[in-house]
Short mmCIF file of C-alpha atoms in Angstrom, two decimals:
data_model
loop_
_atom_site.label_atom_id
_atom_site.label_comp_id
_atom_site.label_asym_id
_atom_site.label_seq_id
_atom_site.Cartn_x
_atom_site.Cartn_y
_atom_site.Cartn_z
CA MET W 15 84.77 115.90 95.47
CA PRO W 16 84.86 112.81 97.98
CA GLN W 17 85.85 109.81 96.48
CA GLN W 18 85.59 107.84 99.72
CA THR W 19 82.09 107.72 101.17
CA GLY W 20 80.95 107.62 104.71
CA GLN W 21 78.97 109.61 107.26
CA TYR W 22 79.95 113.14 108.32
CA SER W 23 78.77 115.76 110.31
CA VAL W 24 78.57 119.53 109.86
CA ARG W 25 78.42 120.52 113.50
CA GLU W 26 81.37 118.00 114.21
CA ALA W 27 83.43 119.68 111.65
CA PHE W 28 82.80 123.20 112.36
CA GLU W 29 81.62 123.27 116.32
CA GLY W 30 83.98 126.03 118.27
CA SER W 31 85.95 126.79 114.84
CA THR W 32 87.10 129.87 113.64
CA VAL W 33 86.06 130.65 109.83
CA LEU W 34 87.44 133.48 107.67
CA ILE W 35 84.62 134.59 104.87
CA THR W 36 84.83 136.79 102.06
CA GLY W 37 81.71 138.00 100.63
CA ALA W 38 79.23 137.37 103.88
CA THR W 39 77.16 140.56 102.94
CA GLY W 40 76.55 139.11 99.77
CA TYR W 41 73.42 136.80 98.98
CA ILE W 42 75.36 133.33 99.26
CA GLY W 43 77.75 134.37 101.73
CA GLY W 44 75.08 135.51 104.09
CA LEU W 45 73.22 132.37 103.79
CA VAL W 46 76.44 130.49 104.56
CA LEU W 47 77.23 132.52 107.46
CA GLU W 48 73.66 131.86 109.23
CA GLN W 49 74.13 128.13 108.47
CA LEU W 50 77.37 128.01 110.22
CA LEU W 51 76.42 129.83 113.31
CA ARG W 52 72.83 127.85 113.60
CA VAL W 53 73.74 124.29 112.32
CA GLY W 54 77.91 124.46 112.67
CA GLU W 55 77.84 126.54 115.84
CA ILE W 56 81.19 128.00 115.09
CA GLY W 57 82.98 129.51 117.50
CA LYS W 58 84.35 132.72 115.79
CA ALA W 59 83.44 134.14 112.27
CA TYR W 60 85.57 137.11 110.79
CA LEU W 61 84.29 138.68 107.90
CA VAL W 62 86.02 140.54 105.42
CA ILE W 63 84.13 143.70 104.71
CA ARG W 64 84.65 147.01 102.49
CA THR W 65 83.01 150.17 102.53
CA LYS W 66 80.36 150.36 99.85
CA LYS W 67 78.29 153.56 98.73
CA GLY W 68 78.90 155.54 101.81
CA GLU W 69 78.22 152.58 104.23
CA SER W 70 80.66 151.65 106.64
CA GLN W 71 81.87 147.93 107.19
CA GLN W 72 79.99 147.90 110.59
CA GLN W 73 76.86 149.50 109.00
CA ARG W 74 77.06 146.96 106.21
CA LEU W 75 77.39 144.06 109.14
CA LYS W 76 74.56 145.55 110.93
CA THR W 77 72.30 145.54 107.54
CA LEU W 78 73.19 141.66 107.18
CA LEU W 79 72.27 140.81 110.94
CA SER W 80 69.10 142.84 110.70
CA GLY W 81 67.82 141.12 107.55
CA PRO W 82 65.54 138.09 106.90
CA VAL W 83 68.30 135.91 106.72
CA PHE W 84 68.77 135.92 110.28
CA ARG W 85 65.07 135.89 110.87
CA LEU W 86 65.45 132.87 113.31
CA HIS W 87 67.56 134.31 115.63
CA HIS W 88 65.89 137.83 116.14
CA GLY W 89 64.61 138.42 119.53
CA THR W 90 66.31 135.08 120.96
CA ASP W 91 69.25 134.80 123.60
CA SER W 92 71.20 133.13 120.86
CA PHE W 93 71.36 136.33 118.85
CA HIS W 94 73.45 138.42 121.26
CA GLN W 95 75.80 135.18 121.24
CA ILE W 96 76.07 135.63 117.52
CA MET W 97 76.76 139.25 117.72
CA GLY W 98 79.62 138.27 120.01
CA LYS W 99 81.07 135.39 117.45
CA VAL W 100 81.10 137.90 114.36
CA GLU W 101 83.79 140.38 113.71
CA VAL W 102 84.59 142.66 110.70
CA ILE W 103 87.97 142.55 109.27
CA PRO W 104 88.42 145.68 106.98
CA GLY W 105 89.40 144.63 103.65
CA ASP W 106 88.88 145.19 99.89
CA LEU W 107 89.38 142.73 97.30
CA ALA W 108 90.61 145.21 94.76
CA GLN W 109 93.65 146.19 97.06
CA PRO W 110 96.96 144.64 97.63
CA GLN W 111 96.77 141.76 100.18
CA CYS W 112 92.85 142.21 99.88
CA GLY W 113 93.27 145.29 102.03
CA ILE W 114 93.71 143.29 105.10
CA SER W 115 95.93 145.09 107.34
CA ALA W 116 99.11 143.43 108.45
CA ASP W 117 98.15 143.66 112.29
CA ASN W 118 94.86 141.56 111.42
CA GLN W 119 96.99 139.15 109.21
CA LYS W 120 98.97 138.41 112.16
CA ARG W 121 95.79 138.00 114.33
CA LEU W 122 94.20 135.53 111.92
CA LEU W 123 96.93 133.39 110.85
CA PRO W 124 96.97 131.35 114.09
CA GLN W 125 93.53 130.70 114.23
CA VAL W 126 91.48 130.45 110.98
CA GLN W 127 90.56 126.84 110.43
CA TYR W 128 88.45 127.36 107.49
CA VAL W 129 88.30 129.98 104.91
CA ILE W 130 85.10 130.76 102.51
CA HIS W 131 86.02 132.96 99.85
CA ALA W 132 82.59 133.84 98.52
CA ALA W 133 83.13 137.33 97.44
CA ALA W 134 82.65 138.26 93.75
CA SER W 135 81.26 140.86 91.44
CA ILE W 136 77.97 139.26 89.37
CA GLN W 137 77.96 142.20 86.88
CA PHE W 138 78.48 140.68 83.60
CA ASP W 139 79.48 143.41 81.93
CA ASN W 140 82.59 144.42 83.98
CA PRO W 141 85.79 145.51 82.28
CA ILE W 142 88.13 142.47 82.00
CA HIS W 143 90.71 144.20 84.53
CA THR W 144 87.97 144.39 87.17
CA ASP W 145 86.96 140.87 86.81
CA LEU W 146 90.67 139.58 86.95
CA THR W 147 91.33 141.65 90.05
CA LEU W 148 88.30 140.64 91.85
CA SER W 149 88.49 137.13 90.81
CA TYR W 150 91.96 135.54 89.93
CA VAL W 151 94.00 138.27 91.39
CA ALA W 152 92.09 138.49 94.79
CA THR W 153 91.73 134.85 95.27
CA LYS W 154 95.41 134.43 94.93
CA ALA W 155 96.07 136.74 97.56
CA ILE W 156 93.48 134.88 99.91
CA ALA W 157 94.98 131.57 98.99
CA ASP W 158 98.70 132.66 99.57
CA PHE W 159 97.66 134.05 102.88
CA ALA W 160 95.77 130.83 103.80
CA ALA W 161 98.78 128.97 103.04
CA LYS W 162 100.22 130.41 106.13
CA MET W 163 97.58 129.38 108.42
CA LYS W 164 98.76 126.35 110.80
CA LYS W 165 95.37 125.06 111.52
CA LEU W 166 93.50 125.50 108.37
CA ARG W 167 91.48 122.55 107.51
CA CYS W 168 89.84 123.47 104.08
CA PHE W 169 89.63 126.55 101.75
CA MET W 170 86.34 126.90 99.86
CA TYR W 171 86.16 128.74 96.54
CA VAL W 172 82.62 129.82 95.10
CA SER W 173 83.12 129.62 91.35
CA THR W 174 80.05 129.23 88.94
CA ALA W 175 78.69 126.44 86.77
CA TYR W 176 79.44 128.72 83.69
CA SER W 177 83.08 128.40 84.19
CA ASN W 178 83.17 125.81 81.69
CA ALA W 179 81.32 127.67 79.06
CA HIS W 180 83.85 126.22 76.29
CA LEU W 181 82.28 122.70 76.17
CA LYS W 182 80.22 121.60 73.31
CA GLN W 183 76.80 123.02 73.40
CA TYR W 184 74.18 120.96 75.10
CA SER W 185 76.92 119.05 76.87
CA THR W 186 76.40 117.52 80.51
CA VAL W 187 79.40 119.19 82.81
CA MET W 188 80.54 116.82 85.33
CA GLU W 189 82.26 117.95 88.37
CA GLN W 190 85.62 118.05 87.57
CA LEU W 191 88.27 120.61 86.17
CA TYR W 192 87.92 121.30 82.20
CA PRO W 193 91.16 123.09 81.14
CA LEU W 194 91.06 125.62 78.48
CA ARG W 195 93.00 124.34 75.37
CA GLU W 196 94.41 125.97 72.16
CA GLN W 197 93.10 124.58 68.91
CA ASP W 198 96.28 122.68 68.77
CA GLY W 199 95.32 121.08 71.81
CA GLN W 200 97.77 122.69 74.36
CA GLU W 201 96.40 123.41 77.52
CA VAL W 202 96.23 127.21 78.25
CA ASP W 203 98.73 128.82 80.69
CA HIS W 204 96.35 130.45 83.15
CA ALA W 205 99.02 132.68 84.72
CA ALA W 206 100.51 133.82 81.63
CA ILE W 207 97.25 135.08 80.03
CA VAL W 208 96.44 136.75 83.28
CA ASP W 209 99.79 138.63 83.16
CA ARG W 210 99.19 139.49 79.79
CA LEU W 211 95.90 141.10 80.01
CA LEU W 212 96.34 142.98 83.09
CA ALA W 213 99.59 144.49 81.34
CA MET W 214 97.64 145.68 78.20
CA PRO W 215 95.69 149.29 78.53
CA VAL W 216 92.22 148.55 79.48
CA ASP W 217 90.50 149.07 76.22
CA GLU W 218 93.01 147.03 74.56
CA ALA W 219 92.53 144.27 77.08
CA GLN W 220 88.76 144.38 76.33
CA ARG W 221 89.16 143.53 72.83
CA GLU W 222 91.89 140.86 73.35
CA VAL W 223 90.20 138.93 75.76
CA GLN W 224 86.86 139.01 73.32
CA SER W 225 89.45 137.56 70.77
CA VAL W 226 90.93 134.87 73.12
CA MET W 227 87.57 133.74 74.26
CA LYS W 228 86.38 133.57 70.69
CA ARG W 229 89.37 131.25 69.85
CA LEU W 230 89.06 129.21 72.65
CA ASN W 231 85.08 128.83 72.04
CA PHE W 232 84.44 130.13 75.22
CA ASN W 233 80.39 131.33 74.95
CA HIS W 234 80.10 133.23 78.08
CA THR W 235 81.17 136.69 79.62
CA ASN W 236 84.44 137.65 81.32
CA TYR W 237 83.01 136.39 84.51
CA GLY W 238 82.60 132.98 83.52
CA PHE W 239 86.04 132.98 81.83
CA CYS W 240 87.79 134.43 84.85
CA LYS W 241 86.32 131.95 87.14
CA ASN W 242 87.85 129.01 84.73
CA LEU W 243 91.25 130.58 85.13
CA THR W 244 90.89 130.99 89.01
CA GLU W 245 89.98 127.27 89.37
CA HIS W 246 92.90 126.14 87.28
CA MET W 247 95.04 128.40 89.63
CA LEU W 248 93.77 127.06 92.77
CA ALA W 249 94.36 123.47 91.95
CA GLY W 250 97.83 124.11 92.42
CA TYR W 251 97.07 124.52 96.36
CA HIS W 252 94.98 121.32 96.49
CA LEU W 253 96.65 119.22 99.46
CA ASN W 254 99.96 121.27 99.06
CA PRO W 255 99.23 123.13 101.61
CA PHE W 256 95.85 122.71 102.28
CA PRO W 257 92.46 120.87 100.67
CA VAL W 258 90.55 122.94 97.91
CA CYS W 259 86.86 123.00 97.53
CA ILE W 260 85.19 124.41 94.66
CA SER W 261 81.50 125.03 94.64
CA ARG W 262 79.68 125.79 91.28
CA PRO W 263 76.24 127.28 91.72
CA VAL W 264 73.91 128.04 88.57
CA SER W 265 71.38 130.87 88.90
CA VAL W 266 70.73 130.89 92.65
CA GLY W 267 66.90 131.77 93.42
CA CYS W 268 64.88 132.23 96.34
CA VAL W 269 65.18 130.50 99.68
CA ALA W 270 62.77 127.56 99.55
CA LYS W 271 62.50 126.39 103.09
CA GLY W 272 64.83 127.85 105.86
CA PRO W 273 65.87 130.10 107.24
CA CYS W 274 63.53 132.69 105.32
CA PRO W 275 61.51 131.13 102.76
CA GLY W 276 60.86 133.29 99.75
CA TYR W 277 63.93 135.47 100.55
CA VAL W 278 65.53 136.96 97.23
CA GLY W 279 69.24 138.42 97.79
CA ASN W 280 70.18 139.37 94.27
CA THR W 281 68.76 140.69 90.88
CA SER W 282 70.39 138.53 88.67
CA GLY W 283 69.68 135.01 86.88
CA ALA W 284 65.78 134.27 87.36
CA THR W 285 65.23 137.00 89.65
CA GLY W 286 65.85 139.46 86.73
CA ILE W 287 63.76 137.27 84.46
CA ILE W 288 60.88 137.62 87.18
CA LEU W 289 61.30 141.61 87.56
CA SER W 290 61.25 141.57 83.67
CA ILE W 291 57.93 139.78 83.27
CA ALA W 292 56.50 141.29 86.55
CA CYS W 293 57.32 145.12 85.28
CA GLY W 294 55.71 143.94 81.74
CA ILE W 295 58.82 144.29 79.89
CA GLY W 296 60.00 140.63 79.48
CA THR W 297 57.78 139.48 76.59
CA PHE W 298 59.87 137.62 74.09
CA GLN W 299 62.07 134.68 73.98
CA SER W 300 64.25 132.98 71.16
CA ARG W 301 65.90 129.96 73.41
CA THR W 302 64.98 126.67 73.28
CA PRO W 303 61.82 126.10 75.45
CA ASP W 304 62.37 122.80 76.34
CA VAL W 305 65.92 123.20 77.59
CA PRO W 306 66.15 123.07 81.52
CA TYR W 307 66.92 126.07 83.06
CA THR W 308 69.70 126.29 85.60
CA LEU W 309 67.93 127.35 88.69
CA VAL W 310 68.93 126.45 92.44
CA PRO W 311 67.31 127.88 95.66
CA GLY W 312 69.62 129.88 97.54
CA ASP W 313 69.47 127.38 100.74
CA VAL W 314 70.14 124.54 98.81
CA ALA W 315 73.37 126.36 97.27
CA SER W 316 74.52 127.47 100.99
CA SER W 317 73.95 123.78 102.23
CA ILE W 318 76.17 122.30 99.39
CA ILE W 319 78.95 124.75 100.32
CA VAL W 320 78.61 123.76 104.12
CA ALA W 321 78.40 120.18 103.63
CA SER W 322 81.25 119.82 101.18
CA MET W 323 83.44 121.55 103.56
CA ALA W 324 82.36 119.32 106.68
CA ALA W 325 82.94 116.04 104.30
CA THR W 326 86.22 117.35 103.12
CA ALA W 327 87.28 117.98 106.89
CA ALA W 328 86.51 114.40 107.78
CA GLY W 329 88.81 113.26 105.31
CA GLN W 330 86.53 112.31 102.56
CA GLY W 331 88.20 114.31 99.83
CA SER W 332 90.05 113.40 96.64
CA GLN W 333 93.46 113.21 96.28
CA GLN W 334 93.76 113.95 92.59
CA GLY W 335 92.27 117.50 92.30
CA PRO W 336 89.89 119.74 94.00
CA ASN W 337 86.81 118.80 95.51
CA ILE W 338 84.38 120.17 93.35
CA THR W 339 80.41 119.98 93.68
CA HIS W 340 77.69 121.34 91.41
CA SER W 341 74.83 123.48 93.06
CA CYS W 342 72.13 122.78 90.31
CA THR W 343 69.15 120.93 89.33
CA SER W 344 69.24 120.76 85.77
CA CYS W 345 69.97 116.65 86.09
CA SER W 346 68.33 115.83 89.25
CA ASN W 347 65.08 117.88 88.87
CA PRO W 348 65.11 119.56 85.50
CA LEU W 349 62.63 122.91 85.11
CA PRO W 350 62.40 123.49 81.35
CA LEU W 351 62.61 127.28 80.47
CA ARG W 352 59.11 127.58 79.22
CA GLN W 353 57.51 126.07 82.48
CA LEU W 354 59.38 128.57 84.26
CA THR W 355 58.17 131.48 82.36
CA ASP W 356 54.71 129.97 82.25
CA HIS W 357 54.45 129.71 86.18
CA ILE W 358 55.76 133.30 86.42
CA CYS W 359 53.25 134.97 83.99
CA GLN W 360 50.38 132.91 85.86
CA TYR W 361 51.66 134.13 89.17
CA TYR W 362 51.72 137.66 88.18
CA ARG W 363 48.26 137.37 86.26
CA GLN W 364 46.80 136.60 89.83
CA ASP W 365 48.85 138.77 91.92
CA PRO W 366 50.22 141.48 89.89
CA PRO W 367 52.30 144.46 91.30
CA SER W 368 49.89 147.68 91.36
CA LYS W 369 52.73 149.87 90.39
CA ASP W 370 55.80 149.77 87.95
CA GLN W 371 54.00 147.38 85.81
CA PHE W 372 54.47 148.83 82.29
CA GLY W 373 53.16 146.24 79.90
CA ASP W 374 49.46 145.43 78.90
CA GLY W 375 48.82 143.23 81.69
CA LYS W 376 48.27 139.92 79.94
CA TYR W 377 51.67 138.56 80.94
CA GLU W 378 52.65 136.34 78.13
CA VAL W 379 55.86 135.58 76.94
CA HIS W 380 56.19 135.09 73.02
CA TRP W 381 58.58 132.46 71.71
CA THR W 382 60.51 132.57 68.10
CA GLN W 383 63.52 130.62 67.04
CA ASP W 384 63.81 133.36 64.33
CA LEU W 385 66.70 135.52 65.48
CA GLU W 386 66.11 138.21 62.95
CA GLU W 387 62.70 138.57 64.39
CA TYR W 388 64.13 138.32 67.88
CA GLU W 389 66.50 141.07 67.23
CA ARG W 390 63.73 143.36 65.91
CA TRP W 391 61.85 142.83 69.15
CA TRP W 392 64.65 143.64 70.96
CA GLN W 393 65.71 146.82 69.44
CA LYS W 394 61.84 147.88 69.98
CA GLY W 395 61.79 146.57 73.58
CA THR W 396 65.38 148.27 74.31
CA THR W 397 63.96 151.76 72.87
CA HIS W 398 60.55 151.64 75.09
CA THR W 399 62.70 150.54 78.24
CA GLN W 400 65.06 153.46 77.76
CA GLN W 401 62.24 155.73 77.46
CA LEU W 402 60.57 154.13 80.48
CA ALA W 403 63.57 154.64 82.60
CA ARG W 404 64.26 158.22 81.69
CA GLN W 405 60.39 158.92 82.57
CA LEU W 406 60.59 157.37 86.02
CA GLU W 407 63.93 159.18 86.82
CA GLU W 408 62.35 162.56 85.81
CA GLU W 409 59.54 161.74 88.19
CA GLY W 410 62.08 161.14 90.82
CA ARG W 411 61.60 157.12 90.91
CA THR W 412 65.23 156.45 90.56
CA LYS W 413 64.84 152.97 92.10
CA SER W 414 62.25 152.05 89.78
CA ALA W 415 64.43 153.43 86.98
CA ALA W 416 67.42 151.22 88.19
CA ARG W 417 64.92 148.04 88.59
CA VAL W 418 63.67 148.56 85.05
CA ARG W 419 67.55 148.84 83.55
CA THR W 420 68.70 145.86 85.57
CA ALA W 421 65.72 143.60 84.71
CA TRP W 422 66.05 144.37 80.76
CA LYS W 423 69.78 143.73 80.98
CA VAL W 424 69.37 140.33 82.42
CA TRP W 425 66.26 139.65 80.18
CA ARG W 426 68.75 140.10 77.34
CA THR W 427 71.12 137.70 78.58
CA TRP W 428 68.39 135.12 79.22
CA SER W 429 66.16 135.72 76.30
CA ASN W 430 68.94 135.47 73.65
CA GLY W 431 68.96 131.96 71.74
CA GLY W 432 72.03 133.21 69.67
CA SER W 433 74.13 132.86 72.97
CA GLU W 434 72.46 129.69 74.29
CA THR W 435 74.85 126.84 75.48
CA GLY W 436 72.37 124.34 76.70
CA LEU W 437 74.64 123.09 79.25
CA ARG W 438 73.43 120.58 81.73
CA PHE W 439 75.22 120.21 84.96
CA ASP W 440 75.56 116.90 86.57
CA ASP W 441 75.50 116.82 90.67
CA SER W 442 76.22 112.98 91.01
CA VAL W 443 78.93 113.70 94.04
CA VAL W 444 75.84 115.61 95.58
CA GLN W 445 73.32 113.44 95.19
CA LYS W 446 75.18 110.00 95.42
CA GLN W 447 77.70 111.11 98.10
CA LEU W 448 77.37 114.44 100.00
CA ALA W 449 73.58 113.87 100.73
CA PRO W 450 73.22 110.40 101.78
CA GLY W 451 76.73 110.65 104.01
CA LEU W 452 75.07 113.41 106.06
CA VAL W 453 74.17 112.22 109.34
CA ASP W 454 70.46 112.06 109.74
CA ARG W 455 69.79 114.56 112.51
CA GLU W 456 70.97 117.43 110.29
CA LYS W 457 69.25 116.72 107.25
CA GLY W 458 66.43 119.14 108.04
CA ASP W 459 68.63 121.92 108.40
CA VAL W 460 71.20 120.94 105.48
CA LEU W 461 69.06 120.78 102.35
CA LEU W 462 71.14 119.19 99.63
CA THR W 463 68.46 117.94 97.23
CA PHE W 464 65.64 119.94 95.72
CA THR W 465 63.03 117.64 94.83
CA PRO W 466 59.34 117.07 95.96
CA GLU W 467 60.11 114.00 97.64
CA ALA W 468 63.04 115.57 99.78
CA THR W 469 61.63 119.06 100.35
CA GLY W 470 57.93 118.58 99.90
CA VAL W 471 58.29 121.79 97.52
CA SER W 472 57.50 121.20 93.65
CA TRP W 473 58.61 123.55 91.20
CA PRO W 474 55.28 125.47 90.64
CA ALA W 475 54.87 126.21 94.17
CA TYR W 476 58.72 127.20 94.43
CA VAL W 477 58.21 129.39 91.53
CA ASP W 478 55.20 131.13 93.40
CA LEU W 479 57.01 131.44 96.76
CA TYR W 480 59.78 133.47 94.53
CA CYS W 481 57.38 135.78 92.88
CA ALA W 482 55.67 136.28 96.05
CA GLY W 483 59.14 137.31 97.66
CA ALA W 484 60.10 139.46 94.45
CA LYS W 485 57.11 141.38 95.03
CA GLN W 486 57.40 141.97 98.42
CA LEU W 487 61.21 142.88 98.43
CA PHE W 488 61.58 144.88 94.88
CA PHE W 489 57.82 146.37 94.82
CA HIS W 490 57.19 146.56 98.36
CA GLU W 491 53.98 145.11 97.80
CA LYS W 492 52.26 142.22 100.31
CA PRO W 493 51.92 139.29 98.23
CA LYS W 494 48.95 136.92 98.42
CA VAL W 495 51.22 134.37 100.07
CA PRO W 496 52.16 135.76 103.37
CA LEU W 497 56.02 136.20 104.04
CA GLN W 498 58.34 137.11 106.98
CA LEU W 499 60.97 139.16 105.22
CA GLU W 500 60.92 142.41 107.21
CA PRO W 501 64.05 143.54 108.76
CA VAL W 502 64.39 144.25 112.32
CA THR W 503 65.61 147.08 114.33
CA MET W 504 69.07 146.54 115.74
CA PRO W 505 71.19 148.04 118.52
CA SER W 506 74.30 149.26 117.79
CA LEU W 507 76.92 146.91 117.17
#
């Protein structure tokens, strides 16, 4: 990211500007949009939104704006202004040109000054064709579209810290590009590998990508692999024709401070761990307990995205490659995995859900380094979880059944020591350049550092907040810690 240092302002960078955002109805995208409206005071936000599960684009926008993320605006005069600043652009990343009509493309080209591409599917078991289409192909289409924008100041791509899972186990990943290389040292041609996989039948492509990832020592899912290919494709656009920013968040947790403390917008990562333990089905682990868990609050992740773009617009970007930032805490404020699970267990012993608790109520996680023992536990737990989900469905509790299945799938990912990378993610650019460079008047609204000194929030207090939010949002029960997470009734848009 920035090689030159100096002060910059989010408001000065974004005030009155026009922004195009994909993924605004997602967790990080929604937080970024709220922050740009409240802190950046943007003039217009065009949101690329698709229909989903029978819900129209306008209905999805209404759900977003009525939710907890926009709590600070509800019932205020500024809320009506916000509604006037936000406009839906119908689109679908899985379609050619991302489903954006020719008329809308023509209307957007002379206006847009910032593009934020945050849309993604975080399902780690998608077929490779799906991941390549939604990640690489869609991003290239958005970038080609952005290349025609005459006023564009910055293109932000939200990637993942796990895009570099080919690095040596327990390595420290820096904020830079890491190309995939064959065993002879030759760099992988990202375009060639994408074209080859997409030309194959689905099942053959899935077998081939598993073979390729094994050969390249890429120890993650299709999702992380496609993000790596996409990062290197975008590097070709940097400064010619526009500055490229890449944000790599780790597991994104609940909001720590603003705008809605305790809000949880996803069921992946740490949220899945919390739900697994809360349900009583997450009871064993085979990972190394003292390795830092890669977790970052949602408002920190969104702040880093916004600040990185503002600093780039202020001319503080790199000339050598994309401006890359990590949204993480594993180096600046590490949280050991055992400490995380112990805090979760301690919380639910004191404030357990009254329903959908299927364990013995002890809230204990057992640790083993014996992978054979872990697999026996896993098989037994899988059988129990499947039976439990079927029972819930027979009782008509389909949402509870889906929650149990999701929690179990996430628990498998984060409890299996056999797939442990132990990677740590360096955030020196954020801590040494973005954080000190931000003007003082904005530091209360743009949270770039998550430490007790910077925020007044410790890890135990944060995990308590996270568990309380999960209890309210997923179990629909009031936690002991009062939170303001209820949606509001909105007029028609």
